[in-house]
Every structure is written in structure tokens, then in C-alpha cells.
Amino acid sequence: DSAATRSTVQKAVCVLSRCPFYGHIFERLQPVTRAWFLQRDFRTTTLLEDFYKQLNHVSFENLSEQELLLGLDHTPIFRALKADTLALLKCILLEAKIVVFAPTAQLCSSTVLALLSLFPGGAWLGFSSNGLGNRLYHLRKHGLPFRCFGPEYCVYPYLGLQMLDALFKMKGFLIGTTNRMMVEKAKADVLVEVTAGSSGSINYAINIANKDLRQAAKCTPQENAWLLSLAEALEEAAPLVNTAAAST
């Protein structure tokens, strides 16, 4: 484009969806985005138009709960945080201010979604469909999914700095960000730092800064014993390949 004067131009392809099948959409979007950028002509949008039509033909209302979990990996979180995984879930239920900081939007948002999915029906984010019908019926009999989020307690898998003012109005939040300034200004009760290791492993570190919250979320001896049994079952099902390290 002869009108462009900058040496680099930033572009992104976004999908606005009412259905929280993020992993499913991502798997379809990634190759399309790569092919569109390789064209080196952003004025040619045929690929994106075709992708939009194909995506609108997907029967999301008939997809199962397993499709909601596509692309989410809980193993490195549990291996790294151990008992703090449960403590972190308690912090969410206690409506704490929680920030997940990671070097990429994909890493921080997938971590937030993975944490949500550990609650029964949490990955649905209020979505209801035929595919979830039977499961939804049984959960509702037991008062699930938990209504953790609302007008005063928000969740954003990825939040930009421009929404910081809205965040200050919240009683609590669970957000993902790649901006260190957001971490500093949010004044979170809990900070979860996610980093990618050189060998491809993902490392997690958690810091519960609020002392009262740390005490309230502390695991009991019975919970620690239960978590130990889960860790043993995990090692049998998925032997460790890459080490995920954590610090508290």
C-alpha cells in the first residue's frame, strides 16, 4: 500500500462469538489466519469471508461439553501449583481480585478458562444449548453451575489496559493480562504468573498477597490428603515429561 508510511503494520483477526467454544474456534481460525497473512495483501479478504460462512454453519448448539474443553490443559497447572490449585479456586469463590499474568494473550486466557472449567459447568459462562441439556439438568438439581460472576465480580480471560477504570468499580475479578502495568495498577489479592520454559514447558507461580484471604483459602489436612491422592492418580495417567515449577 503506497499510502502506508510505517515500516510495520499490526493486524489481527478476531471472532466475536456468543458461544464459548473458544478452543474449537481457535483450531479453525489459526490456519485461516496464517494463510491470510501469508498473502501479504490485507485488502483481499476472500479467505476470511469463506471462514465466516463456514463458522456460521457449525451447529454449536449441538456440541457436547467436551468440545468446550478443547485446547485446555489442566495438568501443568495442577502439577505446578499442587495444593495451591484448590486454594486458588477458593479465592475465586471468595470473590477475590485475581490477575493471571502471562507473556501472550493465548497463554493468559487459556489459563483463566482452564481455572473456570474446574468448577462444574464453569466453562459454559452462562451458555445453554441442546448439547449441554442433559448435563445442565443434572447440575441444576444440585444448584450448579455456581453463580460466581455478576455485576460486581467480573471475569475476562484477556483484559486490555483501556478497561482498567471499569475494573476499579468491581468488588472482585478474575482477569488475564499481558500488560505488567495492569498487574501493578489492579492491586490484586492474588497474582498468578505464567511463563513458558525453553523446553516448551509452562511454569506457574502464585502469590496470595492478602493475608486474610490466604488464611481463608488455606487447605485443611483432609484436603491436602485428597489432593495428594489426585496427584498420584495424575502421575499414573500422565507421567511427567516437562517439569512445571512453581513458587509461592
PDB file of C-alpha atoms in Angstrom:
ATOM      1  CA  ASP A   1       0.000   0.000   0.000  1.00  0.00           C
ATOM      2  CA  SER A   2       1.670   3.196  -1.198  1.00  0.00           C
ATOM      3  CA  ALA A   3      -0.236   5.240   1.412  1.00  0.00           C
ATOM      4  CA  ALA A   4       1.434   3.366   4.296  1.00  0.00           C
ATOM      5  CA  THR A   5       4.342   5.288   5.815  1.00  0.00           C
ATOM      6  CA  ARG A   6       5.182   2.984   8.734  1.00  0.00           C
ATOM      7  CA  SER A   7       7.744   0.214   8.418  1.00  0.00           C
ATOM      8  CA  THR A   8       5.440  -2.251  10.210  1.00  0.00           C
ATOM      9  CA  VAL A   9       1.667  -2.650  10.366  1.00  0.00           C
ATOM     10  CA  GLN A  10      -0.137  -4.525  13.132  1.00  0.00           C
ATOM     11  CA  LYS A  11      -3.141  -6.619  12.157  1.00  0.00           C
ATOM     12  CA  ALA A  12      -5.285  -9.146  13.988  1.00  0.00           C
ATOM     13  CA  VAL A  13      -8.145 -11.463  13.073  1.00  0.00           C
ATOM     14  CA  CYS A  14     -10.898 -11.624  15.694  1.00  0.00           C
ATOM     15  CA  VAL A  15     -14.026 -13.728  16.032  1.00  0.00           C
ATOM     16  CA  LEU A  16     -16.990 -12.404  18.012  1.00  0.00           C
ATOM     17  CA  SER A  17     -18.965 -15.378  19.279  1.00  0.00           C
ATOM     18  CA  ARG A  18     -21.925 -15.840  21.619  1.00  0.00           C
ATOM     19  CA  CYS A  19     -20.833 -19.459  22.114  1.00  0.00           C
ATOM     20  CA  PRO A  20     -17.873 -20.167  24.448  1.00  0.00           C
ATOM     21  CA  PHE A  21     -16.325 -22.870  22.246  1.00  0.00           C
ATOM     22  CA  TYR A  22     -13.045 -20.975  22.180  1.00  0.00           C
ATOM     23  CA  GLY A  23     -10.756 -23.951  21.565  1.00  0.00           C
ATOM     24  CA  HIS A  24     -12.969 -25.207  18.745  1.00  0.00           C
ATOM     25  CA  ILE A  25     -12.998 -21.770  17.100  1.00  0.00           C
ATOM     26  CA  PHE A  26      -9.260 -21.306  17.623  1.00  0.00           C
ATOM     27  CA  GLU A  27      -8.447 -24.615  15.913  1.00  0.00           C
ATOM     28  CA  ARG A  28     -10.397 -23.460  12.862  1.00  0.00           C
ATOM     29  CA  LEU A  29      -9.180 -19.855  12.933  1.00  0.00           C
ATOM     30  CA  GLN A  30      -5.433 -20.488  13.283  1.00  0.00           C
ATOM     31  CA  PRO A  31      -4.734 -21.962   9.804  1.00  0.00           C
ATOM     32  CA  VAL A  32      -7.018 -19.399   8.151  1.00  0.00           C
ATOM     33  CA  THR A  33      -5.221 -16.515   9.848  1.00  0.00           C
ATOM     34  CA  ARG A  34      -1.819 -17.913   8.902  1.00  0.00           C
ATOM     35  CA  ALA A  35      -2.860 -18.297   5.258  1.00  0.00           C
ATOM     36  CA  TRP A  36      -4.361 -14.794   5.154  1.00  0.00           C
ATOM     37  CA  PHE A  37      -1.173 -13.187   6.477  1.00  0.00           C
ATOM     38  CA  LEU A  38       0.961 -15.160   4.022  1.00  0.00           C
ATOM     39  CA  GLN A  39      -0.971 -13.492   1.186  1.00  0.00           C
ATOM     40  CA  ARG A  40       0.687 -10.197   2.217  1.00  0.00           C
ATOM     41  CA  ASP A  41      -2.349  -8.357   0.908  1.00  0.00           C
ATOM     42  CA  PHE A  42      -4.807  -7.300   3.624  1.00  0.00           C
ATOM     43  CA  ARG A  43      -7.261  -5.964   1.048  1.00  0.00           C
ATOM     44  CA  THR A  44      -8.009  -9.480  -0.175  1.00  0.00           C
ATOM     45  CA  THR A  45     -10.496 -10.864   2.355  1.00  0.00           C
ATOM     46  CA  THR A  46     -11.951 -13.853   0.482  1.00  0.00           C
ATOM     47  CA  LEU A  47     -10.377 -16.295   2.945  1.00  0.00           C
ATOM     48  CA  LEU A  48     -11.929 -14.505   5.914  1.00  0.00           C
ATOM     49  CA  GLU A  49     -15.323 -14.275   4.241  1.00  0.00           C
ATOM     50  CA  ASP A  50     -15.321 -18.015   3.488  1.00  0.00           C
ATOM     51  CA  PHE A  51     -14.239 -18.780   7.056  1.00  0.00           C
ATOM     52  CA  TYR A  52     -17.066 -16.626   8.422  1.00  0.00           C
ATOM     53  CA  LYS A  53     -19.624 -18.528   6.339  1.00  0.00           C
ATOM     54  CA  GLN A  54     -18.221 -21.905   7.381  1.00  0.00           C
ATOM     55  CA  LEU A  55     -18.199 -20.965  11.059  1.00  0.00           C
ATOM     56  CA  ASN A  56     -21.815 -19.846  10.912  1.00  0.00           C
ATOM     57  CA  HIS A  57     -22.753 -23.303   9.615  1.00  0.00           C
ATOM     58  CA  VAL A  58     -21.307 -25.064  12.679  1.00  0.00           C
ATOM     59  CA  SER A  59     -24.109 -26.364  14.928  1.00  0.00           C
ATOM     60  CA  PHE A  60     -22.657 -25.067  18.196  1.00  0.00           C
ATOM     61  CA  GLU A  61     -25.979 -25.694  19.924  1.00  0.00           C
ATOM     62  CA  ASN A  62     -25.447 -29.447  19.434  1.00  0.00           C
ATOM     63  CA  LEU A  63     -21.806 -29.670  20.547  1.00  0.00           C
ATOM     64  CA  SER A  64     -21.006 -31.517  23.771  1.00  0.00           C
ATOM     65  CA  GLU A  65     -19.311 -30.235  26.907  1.00  0.00           C
ATOM     66  CA  GLN A  66     -16.086 -31.948  25.816  1.00  0.00           C
ATOM     67  CA  GLU A  67     -15.892 -29.511  22.920  1.00  0.00           C
ATOM     68  CA  LEU A  68     -15.902 -26.651  25.443  1.00  0.00           C
ATOM     69  CA  LEU A  69     -12.714 -28.056  26.967  1.00  0.00           C
ATOM     70  CA  LEU A  70     -10.833 -28.390  23.665  1.00  0.00           C
ATOM     71  CA  GLY A  71      -7.381 -26.856  23.977  1.00  0.00           C
ATOM     72  CA  LEU A  72      -7.465 -26.551  27.784  1.00  0.00           C
ATOM     73  CA  ASP A  73      -4.760 -28.397  29.714  1.00  0.00           C
ATOM     74  CA  HIS A  74      -5.141 -28.629  33.497  1.00  0.00           C
ATOM     75  CA  THR A  75      -2.166 -30.920  34.030  1.00  0.00           C
ATOM     76  CA  PRO A  76       0.642 -28.293  34.184  1.00  0.00           C
ATOM     77  CA  ILE A  77      -1.464 -26.093  36.482  1.00  0.00           C
ATOM     78  CA  PHE A  78      -2.090 -28.892  38.949  1.00  0.00           C
ATOM     79  CA  ARG A  79       1.483 -30.169  38.795  1.00  0.00           C
ATOM     80  CA  ALA A  80       2.938 -26.713  39.434  1.00  0.00           C
ATOM     81  CA  LEU A  81       0.529 -25.267  41.989  1.00  0.00           C
ATOM     82  CA  LYS A  82      -0.342 -28.524  43.774  1.00  0.00           C
ATOM     83  CA  ALA A  83      -2.440 -27.633  46.874  1.00  0.00           C
ATOM     84  CA  ASP A  84      -2.464 -24.003  45.767  1.00  0.00           C
ATOM     85  CA  THR A  85      -4.712 -25.058  42.881  1.00  0.00           C
ATOM     86  CA  LEU A  86      -7.525 -25.643  45.363  1.00  0.00           C
ATOM     87  CA  ALA A  87      -6.576 -22.510  47.299  1.00  0.00           C
ATOM     88  CA  LEU A  88      -6.876 -20.531  44.070  1.00  0.00           C
ATOM     89  CA  LEU A  89     -10.332 -21.953  43.380  1.00  0.00           C
ATOM     90  CA  LYS A  90     -11.351 -20.962  46.906  1.00  0.00           C
ATOM     91  CA  CYS A  91     -10.129 -17.424  46.196  1.00  0.00           C
ATOM     92  CA  ILE A  92     -12.412 -17.298  43.153  1.00  0.00           C
ATOM     93  CA  LEU A  93     -15.396 -18.402  45.253  1.00  0.00           C
ATOM     94  CA  LEU A  94     -14.473 -15.761  47.861  1.00  0.00           C
ATOM     95  CA  GLU A  95     -14.688 -13.105  45.109  1.00  0.00           C
ATOM     96  CA  ALA A  96     -11.055 -12.078  45.388  1.00  0.00           C
ATOM     97  CA  LYS A  97      -9.227  -9.799  42.973  1.00  0.00           C
ATOM     98  CA  ILE A  98      -7.233 -12.224  40.843  1.00  0.00           C
ATOM     99  CA  VAL A  99      -4.864 -11.406  37.979  1.00  0.00           C
ATOM    100  CA  VAL A 100      -3.321 -14.015  35.683  1.00  0.00           C
ATOM    101  CA  PHE A 101      -0.234 -12.533  34.027  1.00  0.00           C
ATOM    102  CA  ALA A 102       1.384 -14.234  31.029  1.00  0.00           C
ATOM    103  CA  PRO A 103       3.612 -13.260  28.077  1.00  0.00           C
ATOM    104  CA  THR A 104       0.900 -13.980  25.484  1.00  0.00           C
ATOM    105  CA  ALA A 105      -2.846 -13.450  25.273  1.00  0.00           C
ATOM    106  CA  GLN A 106      -3.339 -17.114  24.399  1.00  0.00           C
ATOM    107  CA  LEU A 107      -1.480 -18.296  27.498  1.00  0.00           C
ATOM    108  CA  CYS A 108      -3.229 -16.000  29.987  1.00  0.00           C
ATOM    109  CA  SER A 109      -6.708 -16.533  28.533  1.00  0.00           C
ATOM    110  CA  SER A 110      -6.344 -20.329  28.335  1.00  0.00           C
ATOM    111  CA  THR A 111      -5.224 -20.351  31.989  1.00  0.00           C
ATOM    112  CA  VAL A 112      -8.293 -18.360  33.070  1.00  0.00           C
ATOM    113  CA  LEU A 113     -10.591 -20.662  31.084  1.00  0.00           C
ATOM    114  CA  ALA A 114      -8.870 -23.761  32.490  1.00  0.00           C
ATOM    115  CA  LEU A 115      -9.446 -22.495  36.042  1.00  0.00           C
ATOM    116  CA  LEU A 116     -13.111 -21.786  35.286  1.00  0.00           C
ATOM    117  CA  SER A 117     -13.582 -25.249  33.833  1.00  0.00           C
ATOM    118  CA  LEU A 118     -12.547 -26.819  37.159  1.00  0.00           C
ATOM    119  CA  PHE A 119     -15.935 -25.709  38.507  1.00  0.00           C
ATOM    120  CA  PRO A 120     -18.833 -27.919  37.326  1.00  0.00           C
ATOM    121  CA  GLY A 121     -20.304 -26.097  34.337  1.00  0.00           C
ATOM    122  CA  GLY A 122     -17.890 -23.196  34.829  1.00  0.00           C
ATOM    123  CA  ALA A 123     -16.615 -23.269  31.245  1.00  0.00           C
ATOM    124  CA  TRP A 124     -20.139 -22.658  29.935  1.00  0.00           C
ATOM    125  CA  LEU A 125     -20.075 -18.987  31.031  1.00  0.00           C
ATOM    126  CA  GLY A 126     -23.875 -18.925  31.102  1.00  0.00           C
ATOM    127  CA  PHE A 127     -24.219 -20.638  27.711  1.00  0.00           C
ATOM    128  CA  SER A 128     -27.014 -23.184  27.335  1.00  0.00           C
ATOM    129  CA  SER A 129     -27.720 -25.487  24.403  1.00  0.00           C
ATOM    130  CA  ASN A 130     -29.178 -28.812  23.321  1.00  0.00           C
ATOM    131  CA  GLY A 131     -25.749 -30.416  23.530  1.00  0.00           C
ATOM    132  CA  LEU A 132     -25.488 -29.498  27.217  1.00  0.00           C
ATOM    133  CA  GLY A 133     -29.133 -30.167  28.027  1.00  0.00           C
ATOM    134  CA  ASN A 134     -28.894 -33.434  29.991  1.00  0.00           C
ATOM    135  CA  ARG A 135     -25.744 -32.360  31.816  1.00  0.00           C
ATOM    136  CA  LEU A 136     -27.277 -28.965  32.627  1.00  0.00           C
ATOM    137  CA  TYR A 137     -30.405 -30.601  34.044  1.00  0.00           C
ATOM    138  CA  HIS A 138     -28.411 -32.757  36.494  1.00  0.00           C
ATOM    139  CA  LEU A 139     -26.174 -29.865  37.572  1.00  0.00           C
ATOM    140  CA  ARG A 140     -29.125 -27.567  38.249  1.00  0.00           C
ATOM    141  CA  LYS A 141     -30.618 -30.152  40.616  1.00  0.00           C
ATOM    142  CA  HIS A 142     -27.574 -29.518  42.828  1.00  0.00           C
ATOM    143  CA  GLY A 143     -27.511 -25.731  42.454  1.00  0.00           C
ATOM    144  CA  LEU A 144     -24.815 -25.744  39.793  1.00  0.00           C
ATOM    145  CA  PRO A 145     -23.111 -24.114  37.958  1.00  0.00           C
ATOM    146  CA  PHE A 146     -22.058 -21.709  40.716  1.00  0.00           C
ATOM    147  CA  ARG A 147     -23.059 -18.139  40.020  1.00  0.00           C
ATOM    148  CA  CYS A 148     -19.612 -16.777  40.812  1.00  0.00           C
ATOM    149  CA  PHE A 149     -19.688 -13.808  38.478  1.00  0.00           C
ATOM    150  CA  GLY A 150     -22.055 -10.893  38.109  1.00  0.00           C
ATOM    151  CA  PRO A 151     -22.274  -7.090  38.072  1.00  0.00           C
ATOM    152  CA  GLU A 152     -19.720  -6.719  40.886  1.00  0.00           C
ATOM    153  CA  TYR A 153     -17.461  -9.684  40.164  1.00  0.00           C
ATOM    154  CA  CYS A 154     -16.311  -9.981  36.556  1.00  0.00           C
ATOM    155  CA  VAL A 155     -14.284 -12.455  34.535  1.00  0.00           C
ATOM    156  CA  TYR A 156     -12.231 -11.561  31.452  1.00  0.00           C
ATOM    157  CA  PRO A 157      -9.875 -14.194  30.005  1.00  0.00           C
ATOM    158  CA  TYR A 158      -7.971 -11.266  28.489  1.00  0.00           C
ATOM    159  CA  LEU A 159      -8.267  -7.620  29.539  1.00  0.00           C
ATOM    160  CA  GLY A 160      -6.595  -4.588  27.972  1.00  0.00           C
ATOM    161  CA  LEU A 161      -5.317  -1.551  29.832  1.00  0.00           C
ATOM    162  CA  GLN A 162      -8.112   0.610  28.395  1.00  0.00           C
ATOM    163  CA  MET A 163     -10.631  -1.229  30.611  1.00  0.00           C
ATOM    164  CA  LEU A 164      -8.760  -0.531  33.846  1.00  0.00           C
ATOM    165  CA  ASP A 165     -11.229   2.145  35.012  1.00  0.00           C
ATOM    166  CA  ALA A 166     -14.129  -0.328  34.766  1.00  0.00           C
ATOM    167  CA  LEU A 167     -12.107  -2.810  36.810  1.00  0.00           C
ATOM    168  CA  PHE A 168     -11.796  -0.385  39.728  1.00  0.00           C
ATOM    169  CA  LYS A 169     -15.596  -0.412  40.098  1.00  0.00           C
ATOM    170  CA  MET A 170     -15.644  -4.151  40.739  1.00  0.00           C
ATOM    171  CA  LYS A 171     -15.724  -5.820  44.135  1.00  0.00           C
ATOM    172  CA  GLY A 172     -13.597  -8.605  42.726  1.00  0.00           C
ATOM    173  CA  PHE A 173     -12.429 -10.033  39.416  1.00  0.00           C
ATOM    174  CA  LEU A 174     -10.659 -12.825  37.581  1.00  0.00           C
ATOM    175  CA  ILE A 175      -8.748 -11.459  34.610  1.00  0.00           C
ATOM    176  CA  GLY A 176      -5.912 -12.372  32.302  1.00  0.00           C
ATOM    177  CA  THR A 177      -3.423  -9.815  31.015  1.00  0.00           C
ATOM    178  CA  THR A 178      -0.089  -9.475  29.249  1.00  0.00           C
ATOM    179  CA  ASN A 179       0.492  -5.929  30.459  1.00  0.00           C
ATOM    180  CA  ARG A 180       2.728  -5.529  33.516  1.00  0.00           C
ATOM    181  CA  MET A 181       1.206  -2.081  34.133  1.00  0.00           C
ATOM    182  CA  MET A 182      -2.192  -3.758  34.539  1.00  0.00           C
ATOM    183  CA  VAL A 183      -0.692  -6.018  37.206  1.00  0.00           C
ATOM    184  CA  GLU A 184       0.697  -3.038  39.099  1.00  0.00           C
ATOM    185  CA  LYS A 185      -2.447  -0.902  38.934  1.00  0.00           C
ATOM    186  CA  ALA A 186      -5.046  -3.630  39.558  1.00  0.00           C
ATOM    187  CA  LYS A 187      -3.822  -4.114  43.159  1.00  0.00           C
ATOM    188  CA  ALA A 188      -4.798  -7.763  43.079  1.00  0.00           C
ATOM    189  CA  ASP A 189      -5.269 -10.008  46.100  1.00  0.00           C
ATOM    190  CA  VAL A 190      -3.858 -12.890  44.081  1.00  0.00           C
ATOM    191  CA  LEU A 191      -1.312 -12.869  41.266  1.00  0.00           C
ATOM    192  CA  VAL A 192      -0.765 -15.932  39.094  1.00  0.00           C
ATOM    193  CA  GLU A 193       2.294 -15.618  36.852  1.00  0.00           C
ATOM    194  CA  VAL A 194       2.543 -17.903  33.849  1.00  0.00           C
ATOM    195  CA  THR A 195       5.771 -18.324  31.900  1.00  0.00           C
ATOM    196  CA  ALA A 196       6.845 -20.547  29.035  1.00  0.00           C
ATOM    197  CA  GLY A 197      10.015 -22.566  29.588  1.00  0.00           C
ATOM    198  CA  SER A 198      12.725 -23.047  26.963  1.00  0.00           C
ATOM    199  CA  SER A 199      11.807 -26.732  26.608  1.00  0.00           C
ATOM    200  CA  GLY A 200       8.168 -25.921  25.888  1.00  0.00           C
ATOM    201  CA  SER A 201       7.015 -26.440  29.468  1.00  0.00           C
ATOM    202  CA  ILE A 202       4.658 -23.984  31.164  1.00  0.00           C
ATOM    203  CA  ASN A 203       5.563 -22.675  34.609  1.00  0.00           C
ATOM    204  CA  TYR A 204       3.162 -21.226  37.179  1.00  0.00           C
ATOM    205  CA  ALA A 205       3.780 -19.140  40.294  1.00  0.00           C
ATOM    206  CA  ILE A 206       1.106 -17.872  42.686  1.00  0.00           C
ATOM    207  CA  ASN A 207       1.256 -15.120  45.267  1.00  0.00           C
ATOM    208  CA  ILE A 208      -1.697 -14.535  47.612  1.00  0.00           C
ATOM    209  CA  ALA A 209      -0.861 -11.056  48.916  1.00  0.00           C
ATOM    210  CA  ASN A 210      -3.947 -10.632  51.117  1.00  0.00           C
ATOM    211  CA  LYS A 211      -3.176 -12.300  54.471  1.00  0.00           C
ATOM    212  CA  ASP A 212      -6.820 -12.778  55.477  1.00  0.00           C
ATOM    213  CA  LEU A 213      -7.590 -14.338  52.106  1.00  0.00           C
ATOM    214  CA  ARG A 214      -4.519 -16.581  52.356  1.00  0.00           C
ATOM    215  CA  GLN A 215      -5.756 -17.892  55.701  1.00  0.00           C
ATOM    216  CA  ALA A 216      -9.338 -18.373  54.460  1.00  0.00           C
ATOM    217  CA  ALA A 217      -8.163 -20.263  51.361  1.00  0.00           C
ATOM    218  CA  LYS A 218      -5.677 -22.463  53.204  1.00  0.00           C
ATOM    219  CA  CYS A 219      -6.188 -26.179  52.609  1.00  0.00           C
ATOM    220  CA  THR A 220      -7.147 -28.424  55.508  1.00  0.00           C
ATOM    221  CA  PRO A 221      -5.237 -31.670  56.269  1.00  0.00           C
ATOM    222  CA  GLN A 222      -8.113 -33.629  54.735  1.00  0.00           C
ATOM    223  CA  GLU A 223      -7.988 -31.535  51.560  1.00  0.00           C
ATOM    224  CA  ASN A 224      -4.210 -31.971  51.340  1.00  0.00           C
ATOM    225  CA  ALA A 225      -4.629 -35.743  51.626  1.00  0.00           C
ATOM    226  CA  TRP A 226      -7.264 -35.684  48.878  1.00  0.00           C
ATOM    227  CA  LEU A 227      -5.006 -33.554  46.650  1.00  0.00           C
ATOM    228  CA  LEU A 228      -2.132 -35.974  47.213  1.00  0.00           C
ATOM    229  CA  SER A 229      -4.295 -38.854  46.002  1.00  0.00           C
ATOM    230  CA  LEU A 230      -5.215 -36.823  42.915  1.00  0.00           C
ATOM    231  CA  ALA A 231      -1.543 -36.082  42.248  1.00  0.00           C
ATOM    232  CA  GLU A 232      -0.723 -39.794  42.416  1.00  0.00           C
ATOM    233  CA  ALA A 233      -3.566 -40.596  40.016  1.00  0.00           C
ATOM    234  CA  LEU A 234      -2.326 -37.866  37.666  1.00  0.00           C
ATOM    235  CA  GLU A 235       1.205 -39.285  37.628  1.00  0.00           C
ATOM    236  CA  GLU A 236      -0.167 -42.696  36.695  1.00  0.00           C
ATOM    237  CA  ALA A 237      -2.401 -41.307  33.946  1.00  0.00           C
ATOM    238  CA  ALA A 238       0.075 -38.737  32.546  1.00  0.00           C
ATOM    239  CA  PRO A 239       3.721 -39.364  33.514  1.00  0.00           C
ATOM    240  CA  LEU A 240       5.781 -36.194  33.777  1.00  0.00           C
ATOM    241  CA  VAL A 241       7.654 -35.190  30.623  1.00  0.00           C
ATOM    242  CA  ASN A 242       8.286 -31.453  31.025  1.00  0.00           C
ATOM    243  CA  THR A 243       8.750 -30.066  34.526  1.00  0.00           C
ATOM    244  CA  ALA A 244       6.446 -27.244  35.589  1.00  0.00           C
ATOM    245  CA  ALA A 245       7.929 -25.352  38.529  1.00  0.00           C
ATOM    246  CA  ALA A 246       6.048 -23.156  40.971  1.00  0.00           C
ATOM    247  CA  SER A 247       6.923 -20.751  43.748  1.00  0.00           C
ATOM    248  CA  THR A 248       4.672 -19.271  46.388  1.00  0.00           C
TER     249      THR A 248
END
